[in-house]
């Protein structure tokens, strides 16, 4: 549905079938992916590739998760044999998923470079701010990030205020990162939605529909 508010998709963690469900359930909606596409699940390659294809076609906005941040900061910062050794040691499971599909380490690195070129720390859409873990702490302009809490913070640490000094129409924010037993929807209290249900281990997955301001759940069981 062109022009409709987006569907917000939390941590996939290598479970590409959740993205297949999103595609089937919301075929005409724009998407915001909250990051952590990699690790834990059976096919990080398929999850990353689908997300990249969506982003490059203009269908999806990709946000940094702490898992992509770690791999790109630690692994892509290296060159030559040191880079190869790092990926073989620290990303052996994802590398094996690429090999099983007939790809090599260079294909994995290329996909990460594509992600790095596309991903944002946060995005604002109408009254909604989306970031992986928490609201960003912003300075005088929109890309003035004062810390990396948007990647790492958890609900028990409390919330930064919404950056209404830069985006005066904001009323709430949506995040993943920290698994919850049930989705947290508290628009009238602190104005925050937490979506991560630990889906790679629980099989329960939910997305936020910014049009209806509601959760849609998928349960493998």
PDB file of N, CA and C in Angstrom, residues 74-173:
ATOM      1  N   UNK A  74      34.426  -5.075  13.991  1.00  0.00           N
ATOM      2  CA  UNK A  74      35.567  -5.937  14.282  1.00  0.00           C
ATOM      3  C   UNK A  74      36.136  -6.600  13.027  1.00  0.00           C
ATOM      4  N   UNK A  75      35.260  -7.115  12.172  1.00  0.00           N
ATOM      5  CA  UNK A  75      35.720  -7.891  11.025  1.00  0.00           C
ATOM      6  C   UNK A  75      36.082  -7.056   9.811  1.00  0.00           C
ATOM      7  N   UNK A  76      35.177  -6.150   9.408  1.00  0.00           N
ATOM      8  CA  UNK A  76      35.437  -5.379   8.192  1.00  0.00           C
ATOM      9  C   UNK A  76      36.533  -4.345   8.378  1.00  0.00           C
ATOM     10  N   UNK A  77      36.889  -4.063   9.618  1.00  0.00           N
ATOM     11  CA  UNK A  77      37.986  -3.113   9.853  1.00  0.00           C
ATOM     12  C   UNK A  77      39.351  -3.709   9.528  1.00  0.00           C
ATOM     13  N   UNK A  78      39.406  -5.030   9.404  1.00  0.00           N
ATOM     14  CA  UNK A  78      40.664  -5.714   9.095  1.00  0.00           C
ATOM     15  C   UNK A  78      40.826  -5.864   7.590  1.00  0.00           C
ATOM     16  N   UNK A  79      42.034  -6.175   7.160  1.00  0.00           N
ATOM     17  CA  UNK A  79      42.319  -6.392   5.743  1.00  0.00           C
ATOM     18  C   UNK A  79      43.165  -7.651   5.578  1.00  0.00           C
ATOM     19  N   UNK A  80      43.169  -8.162   4.350  1.00  0.00           N
ATOM     20  CA  UNK A  80      44.055  -9.260   3.990  1.00  0.00           C
ATOM     21  C   UNK A  80      43.845 -10.507   4.821  1.00  0.00           C
ATOM     22  N   UNK A  81      44.922 -11.234   5.121  1.00  0.00           N
ATOM     23  CA  UNK A  81      44.813 -12.486   5.884  1.00  0.00           C
ATOM     24  C   UNK A  81      44.198 -12.317   7.262  1.00  0.00           C
ATOM     25  N   UNK A  82      44.424 -11.159   7.895  1.00  0.00           N
ATOM     26  CA  UNK A  82      43.853 -10.933   9.222  1.00  0.00           C
ATOM     27  C   UNK A  82      42.323 -10.912   9.161  1.00  0.00           C
ATOM     28  N   UNK A  83      41.776 -10.300   8.114  1.00  0.00           N
ATOM     29  CA  UNK A  83      40.318 -10.293   7.953  1.00  0.00           C
ATOM     30  C   UNK A  83      39.803 -11.703   7.742  1.00  0.00           C
ATOM     31  N   UNK A  84      40.430 -12.457   6.860  1.00  0.00           N
ATOM     32  CA  UNK A  84      40.008 -13.829   6.591  1.00  0.00           C
ATOM     33  C   UNK A  84      40.053 -14.667   7.853  1.00  0.00           C
ATOM     34  N   UNK A  85      41.134 -14.547   8.619  1.00  0.00           N
ATOM     35  CA  UNK A  85      41.278 -15.324   9.844  1.00  0.00           C
ATOM     36  C   UNK A  85      40.195 -14.953  10.853  1.00  0.00           C
ATOM     37  N   UNK A  86      39.892 -13.666  10.966  1.00  0.00           N
ATOM     38  CA  UNK A  86      38.865 -13.232  11.910  1.00  0.00           C
ATOM     39  C   UNK A  86      37.516 -13.837  11.566  1.00  0.00           C
ATOM     40  N   UNK A  87      37.129 -13.765  10.298  1.00  0.00           N
ATOM     41  CA  UNK A  87      35.823 -14.292   9.903  1.00  0.00           C
ATOM     42  C   UNK A  87      35.761 -15.805  10.064  1.00  0.00           C
ATOM     43  N   UNK A  88      36.841 -16.489   9.762  1.00  0.00           N
ATOM     44  CA  UNK A  88      36.831 -17.943   9.916  1.00  0.00           C
ATOM     45  C   UNK A  88      36.735 -18.354  11.382  1.00  0.00           C
ATOM     46  N   UNK A  89      37.289 -17.545  12.278  1.00  0.00           N
ATOM     47  CA  UNK A  89      37.231 -17.860  13.699  1.00  0.00           C
ATOM     48  C   UNK A  89      35.917 -17.433  14.326  1.00  0.00           C
ATOM     49  N   UNK A  90      35.488 -16.203  14.078  1.00  0.00           N
ATOM     50  CA  UNK A  90      34.359 -15.636  14.804  1.00  0.00           C
ATOM     51  C   UNK A  90      33.024 -15.798  14.098  1.00  0.00           C
ATOM     52  N   UNK A  91      33.030 -16.013  12.802  1.00  0.00           N
ATOM     53  CA  UNK A  91      31.791 -16.122  12.042  1.00  0.00           C
ATOM     54  C   UNK A  91      31.699 -17.463  11.317  1.00  0.00           C
ATOM     55  N   UNK A  92      32.238 -18.507  11.947  1.00  0.00           N
ATOM     56  CA  UNK A  92      32.279 -19.820  11.304  1.00  0.00           C
ATOM     57  C   UNK A  92      30.882 -20.344  10.983  1.00  0.00           C
ATOM     58  N   UNK A  93      29.919 -20.113  11.886  1.00  0.00           N
ATOM     59  CA  UNK A  93      28.579 -20.643  11.660  1.00  0.00           C
ATOM     60  C   UNK A  93      27.909 -19.980  10.465  1.00  0.00           C
ATOM     61  N   UNK A  94      27.988 -18.655  10.378  1.00  0.00           N
ATOM     62  CA  UNK A  94      27.387 -17.960   9.234  1.00  0.00           C
ATOM     63  C   UNK A  94      28.145 -18.296   7.960  1.00  0.00           C
ATOM     64  N   UNK A  95      29.468 -18.361   8.050  1.00  0.00           N
ATOM     65  CA  UNK A  95      30.270 -18.732   6.885  1.00  0.00           C
ATOM     66  C   UNK A  95      29.855 -20.103   6.370  1.00  0.00           C
ATOM     67  N   UNK A  96      29.585 -21.050   7.267  1.00  0.00           N
ATOM     68  CA  UNK A  96      29.148 -22.384   6.848  1.00  0.00           C
ATOM     69  C   UNK A  96      27.806 -22.325   6.123  1.00  0.00           C
ATOM     70  N   UNK A  97      26.925 -21.404   6.534  1.00  0.00           N
ATOM     71  CA  UNK A  97      25.645 -21.251   5.846  1.00  0.00           C
ATOM     72  C   UNK A  97      25.849 -20.716   4.430  1.00  0.00           C
ATOM     73  N   UNK A  98      26.812 -19.822   4.258  1.00  0.00           N
ATOM     74  CA  UNK A  98      27.152 -19.354   2.916  1.00  0.00           C
ATOM     75  C   UNK A  98      27.731 -20.482   2.086  1.00  0.00           C
ATOM     76  N   UNK A  99      28.636 -21.261   2.654  1.00  0.00           N
ATOM     77  CA  UNK A  99      29.237 -22.381   1.923  1.00  0.00           C
ATOM     78  C   UNK A  99      28.184 -23.409   1.517  1.00  0.00           C
ATOM     79  N   UNK A 100      27.223 -23.667   2.392  1.00  0.00           N
ATOM     80  CA  UNK A 100      26.167 -24.635   2.085  1.00  0.00           C
ATOM     81  C   UNK A 100      25.331 -24.197   0.895  1.00  0.00           C
ATOM     82  N   UNK A 101      25.276 -22.880   0.657  1.00  0.00           N
ATOM     83  CA  UNK A 101      24.522 -22.339  -0.481  1.00  0.00           C
ATOM     84  C   UNK A 101      25.405 -22.146  -1.712  1.00  0.00           C
ATOM     85  N   UNK A 102      26.660 -22.590  -1.639  1.00  0.00           N
ATOM     86  CA  UNK A 102      27.558 -22.473  -2.782  1.00  0.00           C
ATOM     87  C   UNK A 102      28.306 -21.161  -2.868  1.00  0.00           C
ATOM     88  N   UNK A 103      28.260 -20.349  -1.787  1.00  0.00           N
ATOM     89  CA  UNK A 103      28.973 -19.076  -1.749  1.00  0.00           C
ATOM     90  C   UNK A 103      30.264 -19.213  -0.951  1.00  0.00           C
ATOM     91  N   UNK A 104      31.097 -18.192  -1.026  1.00  0.00           N
ATOM     92  CA  UNK A 104      32.352 -18.219  -0.292  1.00  0.00           C
ATOM     93  C   UNK A 104      32.404 -17.058   0.698  1.00  0.00           C
ATOM     94  N   UNK A 105      33.524 -16.942   1.378  1.00  0.00           N
ATOM     95  CA  UNK A 105      33.675 -15.887   2.374  1.00  0.00           C
ATOM     96  C   UNK A 105      33.561 -14.504   1.745  1.00  0.00           C
ATOM     97  N   UNK A 106      34.052 -14.334   0.544  1.00  0.00           N
ATOM     98  CA  UNK A 106      33.959 -13.031  -0.124  1.00  0.00           C
ATOM     99  C   UNK A 106      32.507 -12.606  -0.323  1.00  0.00           C
ATOM    100  N   UNK A 107      31.626 -13.574  -0.586  1.00  0.00           N
ATOM    101  CA  UNK A 107      30.208 -13.243  -0.757  1.00  0.00           C
ATOM    102  C   UNK A 107      29.612 -12.734   0.548  1.00  0.00           C
ATOM    103  N   UNK A 108      29.989 -13.358   1.655  1.00  0.00           N
ATOM    104  CA  UNK A 108      29.524 -12.904   2.968  1.00  0.00           C
ATOM    105  C   UNK A 108      30.025 -11.490   3.257  1.00  0.00           C
ATOM    106  N   UNK A 109      31.285 -11.252   3.008  1.00  0.00           N
ATOM    107  CA  UNK A 109      31.857  -9.928   3.254  1.00  0.00           C
ATOM    108  C   UNK A 109      31.201  -8.881   2.361  1.00  0.00           C
ATOM    109  N   UNK A 110      30.950  -9.237   1.111  1.00  0.00           N
ATOM    110  CA  UNK A 110      30.282  -8.303   0.199  1.00  0.00           C
ATOM    111  C   UNK A 110      28.889  -7.948   0.706  1.00  0.00           C
ATOM    112  N   UNK A 111      28.148  -8.930   1.223  1.00  0.00           N
ATOM    113  CA  UNK A 111      26.821  -8.651   1.766  1.00  0.00           C
ATOM    114  C   UNK A 111      26.903  -7.729   2.976  1.00  0.00           C
ATOM    115  N   UNK A 112      27.901  -7.928   3.819  1.00  0.00           N
ATOM    116  CA  UNK A 112      28.073  -7.040   4.968  1.00  0.00           C
ATOM    117  C   UNK A 112      28.407  -5.617   4.519  1.00  0.00           C
ATOM    118  N   UNK A 113      29.204  -5.500   3.481  1.00  0.00           N
ATOM    119  CA  UNK A 113      29.531  -4.166   2.962  1.00  0.00           C
ATOM    120  C   UNK A 113      28.298  -3.498   2.372  1.00  0.00           C
ATOM    121  N   UNK A 114      27.445  -4.283   1.727  1.00  0.00           N
ATOM    122  CA  UNK A 114      26.174  -3.745   1.230  1.00  0.00           C
ATOM    123  C   UNK A 114      25.319  -3.248   2.397  1.00  0.00           C
ATOM    124  N   UNK A 115      25.265  -4.051   3.454  1.00  0.00           N
ATOM    125  CA  UNK A 115      24.488  -3.648   4.631  1.00  0.00           C
ATOM    126  C   UNK A 115      25.053  -2.362   5.227  1.00  0.00           C
ATOM    127  N   UNK A 116      26.363  -2.307   5.370  1.00  0.00           N
ATOM    128  CA  UNK A 116      26.993  -1.130   5.967  1.00  0.00           C
ATOM    129  C   UNK A 116      26.685   0.128   5.171  1.00  0.00           C
ATOM    130  N   UNK A 117      26.574   0.009   3.859  1.00  0.00           N
ATOM    131  CA  UNK A 117      26.286   1.175   3.018  1.00  0.00           C
ATOM    132  C   UNK A 117      24.828   1.634   3.136  1.00  0.00           C
ATOM    133  N   UNK A 118      23.949   0.727   3.534  1.00  0.00           N
ATOM    134  CA  UNK A 118      22.520   1.025   3.547  1.00  0.00           C
ATOM    135  C   UNK A 118      21.959   1.342   4.927  1.00  0.00           C
ATOM    136  N   UNK A 119      22.554   0.791   5.967  1.00  0.00           N
ATOM    137  CA  UNK A 119      21.942   0.831   7.294  1.00  0.00           C
ATOM    138  C   UNK A 119      22.030   2.209   7.940  1.00  0.00           C
ATOM    139  N   UNK A 120      21.017   2.515   8.740  1.00  0.00           N
ATOM    140  CA  UNK A 120      20.945   3.767   9.485  1.00  0.00           C
ATOM    141  C   UNK A 120      20.884   3.466  10.983  1.00  0.00           C
ATOM    142  N   UNK A 121      21.268   4.414  11.824  1.00  0.00           N
ATOM    143  CA  UNK A 121      21.122   4.187  13.259  1.00  0.00           C
ATOM    144  C   UNK A 121      19.680   4.270  13.748  1.00  0.00           C
ATOM    145  N   UNK A 122      18.868   5.088  13.082  1.00  0.00           N
ATOM    146  CA  UNK A 122      17.467   5.222  13.464  1.00  0.00           C
ATOM    147  C   UNK A 122      16.722   5.812  12.275  1.00  0.00           C
ATOM    148  N   UNK A 123      15.400   5.756  12.346  1.00  0.00           N
ATOM    149  CA  UNK A 123      14.577   6.384  11.316  1.00  0.00           C
ATOM    150  C   UNK A 123      13.335   6.960  11.973  1.00  0.00           C
ATOM    151  N   UNK A 124      12.875   8.072  11.435  1.00  0.00           N
ATOM    152  CA  UNK A 124      11.650   8.719  11.897  1.00  0.00           C
ATOM    153  C   UNK A 124      10.620   8.648  10.782  1.00  0.00           C
ATOM    154  N   UNK A 125       9.409   8.199  11.139  1.00  0.00           N
ATOM    155  CA  UNK A 125       8.303   8.144  10.183  1.00  0.00           C
ATOM    156  C   UNK A 125       7.068   8.706  10.882  1.00  0.00           C
ATOM    157  N   UNK A 126       6.676   9.900  10.503  1.00  0.00           N
ATOM    158  CA  UNK A 126       5.532  10.540  11.147  1.00  0.00           C
ATOM    159  C   UNK A 126       5.775  10.680  12.642  1.00  0.00           C
ATOM    160  N   UNK A 127       4.851  10.194  13.482  1.00  0.00           N
ATOM    161  CA  UNK A 127       5.021  10.329  14.930  1.00  0.00           C
ATOM    162  C   UNK A 127       5.911   9.258  15.553  1.00  0.00           C
ATOM    163  N   UNK A 128       6.453   8.354  14.726  1.00  0.00           N
ATOM    164  CA  UNK A 128       7.173   7.167  15.218  1.00  0.00           C
ATOM    165  C   UNK A 128       8.670   7.271  14.950  1.00  0.00           C
ATOM    166  N   UNK A 129       9.462   6.946  15.967  1.00  0.00           N
ATOM    167  CA  UNK A 129      10.905   6.769  15.819  1.00  0.00           C
ATOM    168  C   UNK A 129      11.219   5.290  16.003  1.00  0.00           C
ATOM    169  N   UNK A 130      12.065   4.745  15.124  1.00  0.00           N
ATOM    170  CA  UNK A 130      12.501   3.357  15.240  1.00  0.00           C
ATOM    171  C   UNK A 130      14.015   3.297  15.375  1.00  0.00           C
ATOM    172  N   UNK A 131      14.494   2.510  16.316  1.00  0.00           N
ATOM    173  CA  UNK A 131      15.914   2.229  16.483  1.00  0.00           C
ATOM    174  C   UNK A 131      16.035   0.858  17.117  1.00  0.00           C
ATOM    175  N   UNK A 132      17.200   0.234  16.958  1.00  0.00           N
ATOM    176  CA  UNK A 132      17.334  -1.160  17.360  1.00  0.00           C
ATOM    177  C   UNK A 132      17.000  -1.387  18.830  1.00  0.00           C
ATOM    178  N   UNK A 133      17.735  -0.762  19.723  1.00  0.00           N
ATOM    179  CA  UNK A 133      17.606  -1.074  21.146  1.00  0.00           C
ATOM    180  C   UNK A 133      16.904   0.008  21.944  1.00  0.00           C
ATOM    181  N   UNK A 134      17.122   1.254  21.576  1.00  0.00           N
ATOM    182  CA  UNK A 134      16.636   2.362  22.400  1.00  0.00           C
ATOM    183  C   UNK A 134      16.618   3.637  21.580  1.00  0.00           C
ATOM    184  N   UNK A 135      15.999   4.656  22.135  1.00  0.00           N
ATOM    185  CA  UNK A 135      16.004   5.958  21.472  1.00  0.00           C
ATOM    186  C   UNK A 135      17.431   6.505  21.409  1.00  0.00           C
ATOM    187  N   UNK A 136      17.813   7.075  20.278  1.00  0.00           N
ATOM    188  CA  UNK A 136      19.143   7.670  20.202  1.00  0.00           C
ATOM    189  C   UNK A 136      19.210   8.960  21.013  1.00  0.00           C
ATOM    190  N   UNK A 137      20.372   9.211  21.548  1.00  0.00           N
ATOM    191  CA  UNK A 137      20.633  10.490  22.198  1.00  0.00           C
ATOM    192  C   UNK A 137      21.282  11.396  21.167  1.00  0.00           C
ATOM    193  N   UNK A 138      20.582  12.465  20.788  1.00  0.00           N
ATOM    194  CA  UNK A 138      21.006  13.309  19.682  1.00  0.00           C
ATOM    195  C   UNK A 138      21.400  14.695  20.167  1.00  0.00           C
ATOM    196  N   UNK A 139      22.386  15.251  19.478  1.00  0.00           N
ATOM    197  CA  UNK A 139      22.829  16.602  19.772  1.00  0.00           C
ATOM    198  C   UNK A 139      22.072  17.631  18.964  1.00  0.00           C
ATOM    199  N   UNK A 140      22.809  18.522  18.318  1.00  0.00           N
ATOM    200  CA  UNK A 140      22.198  19.678  17.668  1.00  0.00           C
ATOM    201  C   UNK A 140      21.623  19.372  16.297  1.00  0.00           C
ATOM    202  N   UNK A 141      21.991  18.229  15.704  1.00  0.00           N
ATOM    203  CA  UNK A 141      21.442  17.900  14.393  1.00  0.00           C
ATOM    204  C   UNK A 141      21.181  16.410  14.307  1.00  0.00           C
ATOM    205  N   UNK A 142      20.504  15.992  13.239  1.00  0.00           N
ATOM    206  CA  UNK A 142      19.933  14.654  13.179  1.00  0.00           C
ATOM    207  C   UNK A 142      20.967  13.534  13.167  1.00  0.00           C
ATOM    208  N   UNK A 143      22.174  13.786  12.676  1.00  0.00           N
ATOM    209  CA  UNK A 143      23.195  12.738  12.662  1.00  0.00           C
ATOM    210  C   UNK A 143      24.250  12.927  13.752  1.00  0.00           C
ATOM    211  N   UNK A 144      23.937  13.759  14.731  1.00  0.00           N
ATOM    212  CA  UNK A 144      24.846  14.007  15.855  1.00  0.00           C
ATOM    213  C   UNK A 144      24.507  13.024  16.984  1.00  0.00           C
ATOM    214  N   UNK A 145      25.020  11.783  16.850  1.00  0.00           N
ATOM    215  CA  UNK A 145      24.766  10.737  17.834  1.00  0.00           C
ATOM    216  C   UNK A 145      25.741  10.888  18.990  1.00  0.00           C
ATOM    217  N   UNK A 146      25.212  11.063  20.195  1.00  0.00           N
ATOM    218  CA  UNK A 146      26.061  11.344  21.346  1.00  0.00           C
ATOM    219  C   UNK A 146      26.613  10.086  21.997  1.00  0.00           C
ATOM    220  N   UNK A 147      26.009   8.919  21.706  1.00  0.00           N
ATOM    221  CA  UNK A 147      26.507   7.657  22.245  1.00  0.00           C
ATOM    222  C   UNK A 147      25.955   6.525  21.393  1.00  0.00           C
ATOM    223  N   UNK A 148      26.269   5.281  21.771  1.00  0.00           N
ATOM    224  CA  UNK A 148      25.783   4.111  21.025  1.00  0.00           C
ATOM    225  C   UNK A 148      24.687   3.375  21.781  1.00  0.00           C
ATOM    226  N   UNK A 149      24.004   4.060  22.666  1.00  0.00           N
ATOM    227  CA  UNK A 149      22.924   3.434  23.415  1.00  0.00           C
ATOM    228  C   UNK A 149      21.815   2.897  22.525  1.00  0.00           C
ATOM    229  N   UNK A 150      21.632   3.478  21.356  1.00  0.00           N
ATOM    230  CA  UNK A 150      20.591   2.990  20.441  1.00  0.00           C
ATOM    231  C   UNK A 150      20.853   1.548  20.006  1.00  0.00           C
ATOM    232  N   UNK A 151      22.097   1.066  20.158  1.00  0.00           N
ATOM    233  CA  UNK A 151      22.450  -0.310  19.813  1.00  0.00           C
ATOM    234  C   UNK A 151      22.390  -1.264  21.000  1.00  0.00           C
ATOM    235  N   UNK A 152      22.587  -0.765  22.212  1.00  0.00           N
ATOM    236  CA  UNK A 152      22.888  -1.628  23.347  1.00  0.00           C
ATOM    237  C   UNK A 152      21.941  -1.481  24.533  1.00  0.00           C
ATOM    238  N   UNK A 153      21.293  -0.353  24.703  1.00  0.00           N
ATOM    239  CA  UNK A 153      20.526  -0.115  25.926  1.00  0.00           C
ATOM    240  C   UNK A 153      19.379  -1.109  26.072  1.00  0.00           C
ATOM    241  N   UNK A 154      18.970  -1.358  27.312  1.00  0.00           N
ATOM    242  CA  UNK A 154      17.859  -2.248  27.616  1.00  0.00           C
ATOM    243  C   UNK A 154      16.797  -1.487  28.400  1.00  0.00           C
ATOM    244  N   UNK A 155      15.561  -2.006  28.433  1.00  0.00           N
ATOM    245  CA  UNK A 155      14.480  -1.252  29.084  1.00  0.00           C
ATOM    246  C   UNK A 155      14.755  -0.886  30.539  1.00  0.00           C
ATOM    247  N   UNK A 156      15.506  -1.724  31.265  1.00  0.00           N
ATOM    248  CA  UNK A 156      15.746  -1.433  32.675  1.00  0.00           C
ATOM    249  C   UNK A 156      16.621  -0.202  32.878  1.00  0.00           C
ATOM    250  N   UNK A 157      17.301   0.254  31.811  1.00  0.00           N
ATOM    251  CA  UNK A 157      18.129   1.452  31.919  1.00  0.00           C
ATOM    252  C   UNK A 157      17.325   2.736  31.769  1.00  0.00           C
ATOM    253  N   UNK A 158      16.048   2.603  31.417  1.00  0.00           N
ATOM    254  CA  UNK A 158      15.238   3.793  31.188  1.00  0.00           C
ATOM    255  C   UNK A 158      15.383   4.290  29.764  1.00  0.00           C
ATOM    256  N   UNK A 159      14.667   5.318  29.439  1.00  0.00           N
ATOM    257  CA  UNK A 159      14.609   5.830  28.073  1.00  0.00           C
ATOM    258  C   UNK A 159      15.201   7.224  27.973  1.00  0.00           C
ATOM    259  N   UNK A 160      15.962   7.450  26.905  1.00  0.00           N
ATOM    260  CA  UNK A 160      16.239   8.835  26.536  1.00  0.00           C
ATOM    261  C   UNK A 160      14.912   9.479  26.124  1.00  0.00           C
ATOM    262  N   UNK A 161      14.771  10.768  26.276  1.00  0.00           N
ATOM    263  CA  UNK A 161      13.558  11.416  25.764  1.00  0.00           C
ATOM    264  C   UNK A 161      13.516  11.341  24.237  1.00  0.00           C
ATOM    265  N   UNK A 162      12.333  11.395  23.705  1.00  0.00           N
ATOM    266  CA  UNK A 162      12.206  11.499  22.256  1.00  0.00           C
ATOM    267  C   UNK A 162      12.887  12.791  21.782  1.00  0.00           C
ATOM    268  N   UNK A 163      13.640  12.741  20.680  1.00  0.00           N
ATOM    269  CA  UNK A 163      14.363  13.939  20.218  1.00  0.00           C
ATOM    270  C   UNK A 163      13.441  14.928  19.511  1.00  0.00           C
ATOM    271  N   UNK A 164      12.490  15.448  20.266  1.00  0.00           N
ATOM    272  CA  UNK A 164      11.516  16.370  19.676  1.00  0.00           C
ATOM    273  C   UNK A 164      12.123  17.731  19.359  1.00  0.00           C
ATOM    274  N   UNK A 165      13.334  17.997  19.849  1.00  0.00           N
ATOM    275  CA  UNK A 165      13.992  19.250  19.456  1.00  0.00           C
ATOM    276  C   UNK A 165      14.368  19.226  17.978  1.00  0.00           C
ATOM    277  N   UNK A 166      14.471  18.015  17.398  1.00  0.00           N
ATOM    278  CA  UNK A 166      14.755  17.863  15.973  1.00  0.00           C
ATOM    279  C   UNK A 166      13.540  17.365  15.195  1.00  0.00           C
ATOM    280  N   UNK A 167      12.678  16.599  15.856  1.00  0.00           N
ATOM    281  CA  UNK A 167      11.500  16.019  15.209  1.00  0.00           C
ATOM    282  C   UNK A 167      10.299  16.292  16.116  1.00  0.00           C
ATOM    283  N   UNK A 168       9.722  17.480  16.037  1.00  0.00           N
ATOM    284  CA  UNK A 168       8.701  17.882  17.007  1.00  0.00           C
ATOM    285  C   UNK A 168       7.421  17.061  16.962  1.00  0.00           C
ATOM    286  N   UNK A 169       7.185  16.313  15.898  1.00  0.00           N
ATOM    287  CA  UNK A 169       5.952  15.535  15.817  1.00  0.00           C
ATOM    288  C   UNK A 169       6.021  14.167  16.465  1.00  0.00           C
ATOM    289  N   UNK A 170       7.156  13.789  17.017  1.00  0.00           N
ATOM    290  CA  UNK A 170       7.302  12.452  17.594  1.00  0.00           C
ATOM    291  C   UNK A 170       6.442  12.271  18.833  1.00  0.00           C
ATOM    292  N   UNK A 171       5.791  11.081  18.916  1.00  0.00           N
ATOM    293  CA  UNK A 171       5.020  10.748  20.116  1.00  0.00           C
ATOM    294  C   UNK A 171       5.384   9.386  20.696  1.00  0.00           C
ATOM    295  N   UNK A 172       6.063   8.516  19.909  1.00  0.00           N
ATOM    296  CA  UNK A 172       6.416   7.201  20.442  1.00  0.00           C
ATOM    297  C   UNK A 172       7.586   6.607  19.661  1.00  0.00           C
ATOM    298  N   UNK A 173       8.133   5.506  20.208  1.00  0.00           N
ATOM    299  CA  UNK A 173       9.264   4.834  19.565  1.00  0.00           C
ATOM    300  C   UNK A 173       9.085   3.322  19.612  1.00  0.00           C
TER     301      UNK A 173
END
